[in-house]
Amino acid sequence: MVYKDLAGKVAVITGGSKGIGNAIAKRLGEEKMKVVINYNSDKAGADHAVQEIVDAGGQGVAIQADVSSEEGVQKLLDAAVENFGDLDLWINNAGMENQHPTHELSLNDWERVINVNMTGTFLGSKAALNYFLDHNKKGNIINMSSVHEQIPWPTFAHYTASKGGIKLFTQTIAMEYAEKGIRVNSIGPGAINTPINAEKFADPEQYKETADMIPMKRIGDPAEVAAAAAWLASDESSYVTGITLFVDGGMTLYPAFQGGKG
Ligand code: BGC
């Protein structure tokens, strides 16, 4: 346990069955939190995360829900209140990506990515904000953005649009609810070793191609993103709101200029 103020607090994390969400769930367990882990289809992954949380001294429950629907998000809030009696932290982490040249991108693929990544973030934040306001709580919201809220990424236009949307959404609601003591921040991971990227980074050539775009010359670990989430969740970051905390080995620093080139 690093942040004592987190112990016993209640969190919802969307998309907690794998990747970054899974690492955050585990870390919140180590902080002795009570965690609702949402999953879409990977029940086994979510159950495993619950076990890891319990083993670490926290409490957890796995709940299936589609975060792009109001009913799905309500189900998660209800699970927090029914199982753990409260809500202190909501992490909008669920996300997806796929690659298509934009002139071939189907409306269906566009909508699916926007719905899960951006609308899911809106609906989760809305549910959490209403709970915090109704209960006069200085709650905390963390949104999973990406370096691609800032860096354009050809053939991923729907994904970058969703993350760019999350950036301004985060800043806007951070300002809107700051006077209530509610903090809202984003995390912007770079290239992280998660299932989304597993195939790409298993190939040494592709690993090197990506690592060369990172000043630190390596792919990040999900636990390094989870550490940022724990800090933003805790009172140690009490004067921080509306930021995107990039966890990217320097990827957002115009790495083409590294070594004084240019
Ligand atoms: C994407 C990864 C990608 C990374 C860096 C992330 O937002 O999910 O697939 O490797 O950005 O480009």
Coordinates of N, CA and C and ligand atoms in Angstrom, one line a residue, residues 97 146-148 153 159 189-191 196-197 200-201 251, ligand 1:
E97 N -9.8 -0.3 -30.4 CA -9.3 0.3 -31.6 C -9.2 -0.7 -32.7
S146 N -5.0 8.8 -24.4 CA -3.9 8.2 -25.1 C -3.0 9.3 -25.6
V147 N -1.7 9.0 -25.9 CA -0.9 9.9 -26.6 C -1.6 10.5 -27.9
H148 N -2.5 9.6 -28.4 CA -3.3 10.0 -29.6 C -4.4 11.0 -29.3
W153 N -2.8 10.0 -36.0 CA -2.4 8.6 -36.3 C -3.2 8.1 -37.5
Y159 N -10.3 6.4 -33.8 CA -9.7 6.3 -32.4 C -9.1 7.6 -32.0
P189 N -1.6 7.1 -22.0 CA -0.5 6.1 -22.2 C 0.0 6.1 -23.6
G190 N 1.3 5.8 -23.8 CA 1.9 5.6 -25.1 C 1.8 4.2 -25.5
A191 N 2.9 3.6 -26.0 CA 2.9 2.2 -26.4 C 3.1 1.3 -25.2
I196 N -4.1 -5.5 -26.6 CA -4.3 -4.7 -27.8 C -3.1 -4.7 -28.7
N197 N -1.9 -4.7 -28.1 CA -0.7 -4.6 -28.9 C 0.2 -5.9 -28.9
K200 N 1.6 -7.1 -32.3 CA 2.5 -6.2 -32.9 C 3.9 -6.3 -32.1
F201 N 3.9 -6.3 -30.8 CA 5.1 -6.2 -30.1 C 5.8 -7.5 -29.9
M251 N 7.1 9.8 -25.7 CA 6.6 9.7 -27.1 C 6.0 11.0 -27.6
Ligands
BGC1 C1 -2.8 2.6 -28.7 C2 -1.6 1.6 -29.0 C3 -0.4 2.3 -29.6 C4 0.0 3.5 -28.8 C5 1.1 4.3 -29.3 C6 -2.2 3.8 -27.9 O1 -3.3 4.7 -27.7 O2 -3.8 1.9 -28.0 O3 -2.1 0.6 -29.9 O4 0.7 1.5 -29.6 O5 -1.2 4.4 -28.6 O6 0.9 4.6 -30.7

